[in-house]
């Protein structure tokens, strides 16, 4: 028994002592990594991260096969590449720091409120939002009122929303029609919808440089395609010249949609809006109950 006790004591001696500050460090680093990943997912940085992973895989390939010239080029260009990343993503980094200053991290992370009834209500709200948007587009199409409506999904577009006027209103067909009515202060520009609310109007959008787009398309359609190229948003465009309704998503433009086709497109593309959003801890608790049951 003495030999076993000596062996156990020697093995335990190799394990470093875990103090309270070590636990706190692990928790802080875990939370930081979590929020960095959330930030990457909700911005264009996710596309950049995938590109970086491809480059890393290529460099690993070059290292395994001893491609010295490629490794030399990589070593000399990596510092320039890091600086370029900060320059290209300056708006996203600035927005992340602004959100960090406004965000109550503990209350959002430990939010346990909500129920199945609230989730059902969310689904009803989403369906009502779709119906109101479709109704507004059809009414504006009849009288040939130009409109540009951007529906956010995963990627937030606050940098473009800040170019307009903040509203924060419920989505209704009457309000949308009134916004885009001719000679009104808010008719020029795009309307942004997030979480079933109109968050801003008269917003400026980036124009698409796609040379394959029809030359007959104007600035409104190119702006709709442009915002869909830099995000996963859904953009509805009503032509002022023809009254034609179009939908832009992922750099593609679907033109001349009827009411049923428009409803089908929204039901297909708004995949993330239909799923009720529960808090993180509630999902974890629910999954544990299923596993134990």
XYZ file of C-alpha atoms in Angstrom:
293
model
C 0.000 0.000 0.000
C 2.859 2.342 0.739
C 4.267 1.876 -2.773
C 0.873 2.659 -4.314
C 0.524 5.750 -2.137
C 3.999 6.949 -3.202
C 3.146 6.390 -6.879
C -0.140 8.313 -6.546
C 1.586 11.192 -4.779
C 4.239 11.379 -7.519
C 1.541 11.457 -10.226
C -0.438 14.130 -8.402
C 2.698 16.259 -8.032
C 2.797 16.724 -11.817
C -0.689 18.303 -11.816
C -0.404 22.064 -11.343
C -2.404 23.605 -8.540
C -5.637 25.175 -9.836
C -6.370 28.466 -8.139
C -9.410 30.707 -8.338
C -7.696 33.178 -10.650
C -6.952 30.320 -13.101
C -10.642 29.473 -13.254
C -11.520 33.137 -13.782
C -8.958 33.424 -16.581
C -10.434 30.388 -18.356
C -13.963 31.811 -18.056
C -12.924 35.261 -19.306
C -11.021 33.837 -22.276
C -13.939 31.533 -23.125
C -16.419 34.419 -23.094
C -14.093 36.575 -25.229
C -13.636 33.817 -27.802
C -17.396 33.218 -27.849
C -18.247 36.855 -28.539
C -15.474 37.171 -31.137
C -16.945 34.189 -33.000
C -20.437 35.704 -32.751
C -19.071 38.981 -34.139
C -17.330 37.174 -36.989
C -20.517 35.266 -37.827
C -22.681 38.401 -37.900
C -20.399 40.442 -40.169
C -18.521 40.139 -43.420
C -15.546 38.963 -41.354
C -16.970 35.420 -41.629
C -16.136 35.435 -45.348
C -12.665 36.727 -44.505
C -12.169 33.961 -41.929
C -13.015 31.298 -44.502
C -10.505 32.867 -46.884
C -7.827 32.871 -44.168
C -8.471 29.183 -43.479
C -7.989 28.413 -47.184
C -4.689 30.327 -47.205
C -3.527 28.503 -44.049
C -4.315 25.159 -45.648
C -2.333 26.193 -48.739
C 0.623 27.278 -46.591
C 0.544 23.962 -44.723
C 0.663 22.220 -48.077
C 3.663 24.362 -49.100
C 5.427 23.606 -45.800
C 4.925 19.831 -46.119
C 6.320 19.779 -49.652
C 9.136 22.248 -48.872
C 8.077 24.994 -51.306
C 10.629 27.502 -50.052
C 9.776 30.331 -52.434
C 6.093 30.360 -51.439
C 7.037 30.197 -47.743
C 9.438 33.131 -48.198
C 6.741 35.202 -49.917
C 4.280 34.381 -47.153
C 6.711 35.365 -44.384
C 7.395 38.741 -46.034
C 3.780 39.567 -46.845
C 2.064 38.482 -43.625
C 2.658 41.802 -41.833
C 1.202 43.745 -44.777
C -1.782 41.382 -44.869
C -2.537 41.923 -41.170
C -2.500 45.708 -41.600
C -4.750 45.384 -44.664
C -7.281 43.379 -42.640
C -7.586 46.176 -40.068
C -8.005 48.761 -42.845
C -10.627 46.776 -44.771
C -12.690 45.906 -41.700
C -12.375 49.237 -39.895
C -16.207 49.842 -39.938
C -16.906 46.398 -38.442
C -14.224 46.809 -35.762
C -15.538 50.245 -34.845
C -19.096 48.916 -34.637
C -17.949 46.016 -32.441
C -16.291 48.422 -29.984
C -19.415 50.609 -29.948
C -21.602 47.591 -29.199
C -19.207 46.495 -26.461
C -19.645 49.856 -24.755
C -23.458 49.650 -24.917
C -23.955 45.932 -24.265
C -24.904 44.458 -20.905
C -23.086 41.154 -21.363
C -24.219 39.389 -18.192
C -27.920 40.093 -18.669
C -27.872 38.962 -22.298
C -25.858 35.834 -21.600
C -27.911 34.642 -18.645
C -31.291 35.563 -20.090
C -33.569 32.675 -19.150
C -36.906 34.317 -19.854
C -39.314 33.169 -22.534
C -41.691 30.312 -23.180
C -43.282 28.206 -25.877
C -46.165 30.679 -26.057
C -43.712 33.488 -26.802
C -42.142 31.368 -29.569
C -45.555 30.803 -31.134
C -46.216 34.510 -30.961
C -42.908 35.141 -32.752
C -43.946 32.878 -35.629
C -47.254 34.751 -35.919
C -45.400 38.057 -35.935
C -43.096 36.871 -38.727
C -46.053 35.760 -40.838
C -47.806 39.078 -40.259
C -44.629 40.928 -41.272
C -44.450 38.954 -44.520
C -48.082 39.653 -45.302
C -47.705 43.374 -44.644
C -44.593 43.608 -46.841
C -46.249 41.705 -49.686
C -49.410 43.800 -49.426
C -47.391 47.022 -49.558
C -45.365 45.863 -52.566
C -48.500 44.863 -54.482
C -50.215 48.188 -53.759
C -47.125 50.203 -54.763
C -46.744 48.076 -57.889
C -50.265 49.005 -59.034
C -49.569 52.747 -58.888
C -45.886 52.401 -59.885
C -44.400 53.768 -56.698
C -40.689 52.974 -56.465
C -39.613 51.119 -53.335
C -36.506 49.513 -51.875
C -36.977 47.284 -48.793
C -34.060 45.429 -47.174
C -34.818 42.539 -44.789
C -31.852 41.717 -42.575
C -31.027 38.123 -41.664
C -27.835 36.947 -39.924
C -25.474 39.719 -41.056
C -26.323 43.037 -39.408
C -26.046 46.111 -41.616
C -25.854 48.899 -39.044
C -23.197 50.761 -41.032
C -25.733 51.290 -43.835
C -28.668 51.927 -41.492
C -26.765 54.804 -39.921
C -26.859 56.623 -43.281
C -30.644 57.004 -42.938
C -33.207 58.096 -40.355
C -33.906 55.883 -37.345
C -37.556 54.804 -36.975
C -38.026 51.595 -34.924
C -41.657 50.973 -35.925
C -43.899 47.978 -36.422
C -44.118 46.759 -40.011
C -47.383 47.738 -41.670
C -48.354 48.085 -45.299
C -49.768 51.567 -44.687
C -46.501 52.807 -43.182
C -44.384 51.339 -45.995
C -46.648 52.866 -48.649
C -46.521 56.233 -46.898
C -42.715 56.118 -46.621
C -42.219 55.576 -50.357
C -44.970 57.994 -51.446
C -43.692 60.632 -53.881
C -42.572 63.983 -52.469
C -42.419 62.739 -48.873
C -39.272 63.303 -46.767
C -38.511 59.566 -46.401
C -39.245 58.253 -49.902
C -35.694 58.495 -51.276
C -33.495 55.559 -50.237
C -33.972 52.134 -48.677
C -35.976 50.912 -45.704
C -34.338 48.396 -43.362
C -36.378 45.741 -41.534
C -34.838 43.788 -38.651
C -36.600 41.456 -36.216
C -40.004 42.333 -37.699
C -39.537 46.071 -37.174
C -38.732 48.941 -39.485
C -35.479 50.228 -38.049
C -34.485 52.946 -40.547
C -35.498 54.696 -43.768
C -33.792 56.805 -46.481
C -30.671 54.632 -46.205
C -27.939 54.551 -48.839
C -26.854 51.186 -50.245
C -23.716 50.103 -52.137
C -24.207 49.759 -55.889
C -23.399 46.493 -57.630
C -20.553 46.387 -60.160
C -21.948 43.242 -61.813
C -21.587 43.790 -65.564
C -24.071 40.971 -66.281
C -27.021 42.982 -64.959
C -29.346 44.314 -67.618
C -28.524 47.817 -68.825
C -32.183 48.776 -68.450
C -31.941 48.431 -64.676
C -31.538 51.668 -62.761
C -29.854 52.708 -59.529
C -32.596 51.211 -57.341
C -32.082 47.701 -58.729
C -28.285 47.953 -58.655
C -28.441 49.090 -55.028
C -30.696 46.129 -54.189
C -28.278 43.684 -55.789
C -25.292 45.489 -54.234
C -26.479 45.051 -50.636
C -27.245 41.377 -51.346
C -23.667 40.866 -52.528
C -22.149 41.974 -49.201
C -24.659 40.259 -46.879
C -27.318 37.556 -46.671
C -30.127 40.113 -46.706
C -33.266 39.941 -48.843
C -34.077 43.067 -50.867
C -37.461 43.809 -52.417
C -37.520 46.296 -55.286
C -40.592 47.893 -56.850
C -39.825 49.577 -60.161
C -41.060 53.135 -60.539
C -41.092 52.862 -64.356
C -42.836 49.494 -64.830
C -44.274 48.599 -61.415
C -42.426 45.278 -61.649
C -41.557 43.589 -58.331
C -38.107 42.035 -57.943
C -36.198 40.248 -55.180
C -32.397 40.382 -54.778
C -30.535 37.781 -52.729
C -26.949 36.525 -52.746
C -26.103 38.718 -55.743
C -28.978 37.334 -57.834
C -32.040 39.233 -59.045
C -35.468 37.612 -59.488
C -37.652 39.925 -61.603
C -41.299 40.194 -62.474
C -42.716 38.304 -59.481
C -46.430 37.843 -58.911
C -47.976 37.946 -55.454
C -47.742 34.168 -54.996
C -44.208 34.045 -56.380
C -43.191 36.853 -54.024
C -44.671 35.013 -51.050
C -42.882 31.813 -52.097
C -39.551 33.633 -52.445
C -39.860 35.195 -48.990
C -40.854 31.877 -47.406
C -37.824 30.216 -49.004
C -35.235 32.904 -48.324
C -36.315 34.010 -44.836
C -35.173 30.699 -43.371
C -33.666 32.222 -40.231
C -36.611 34.486 -39.505
C -39.121 31.637 -39.167
C -37.264 29.771 -36.446
C -38.079 31.154 -33.002
C -34.977 32.505 -31.298
C -34.597 31.090 -27.803
C -31.931 32.175 -25.394
C -28.675 30.244 -25.358
C -29.070 28.808 -21.871
C -32.670 27.704 -22.504
C -31.548 25.689 -25.528
C -28.792 24.053 -23.491
C -31.189 23.192 -20.638
C -33.779 21.798 -23.056
C -31.211 19.588 -24.804
C -29.968 18.263 -21.447
C -33.523 17.370 -20.411
C -34.029 15.454 -23.650
C -30.765 13.586 -23.168
C -31.622 12.655 -19.587
C -35.218 11.756 -20.386
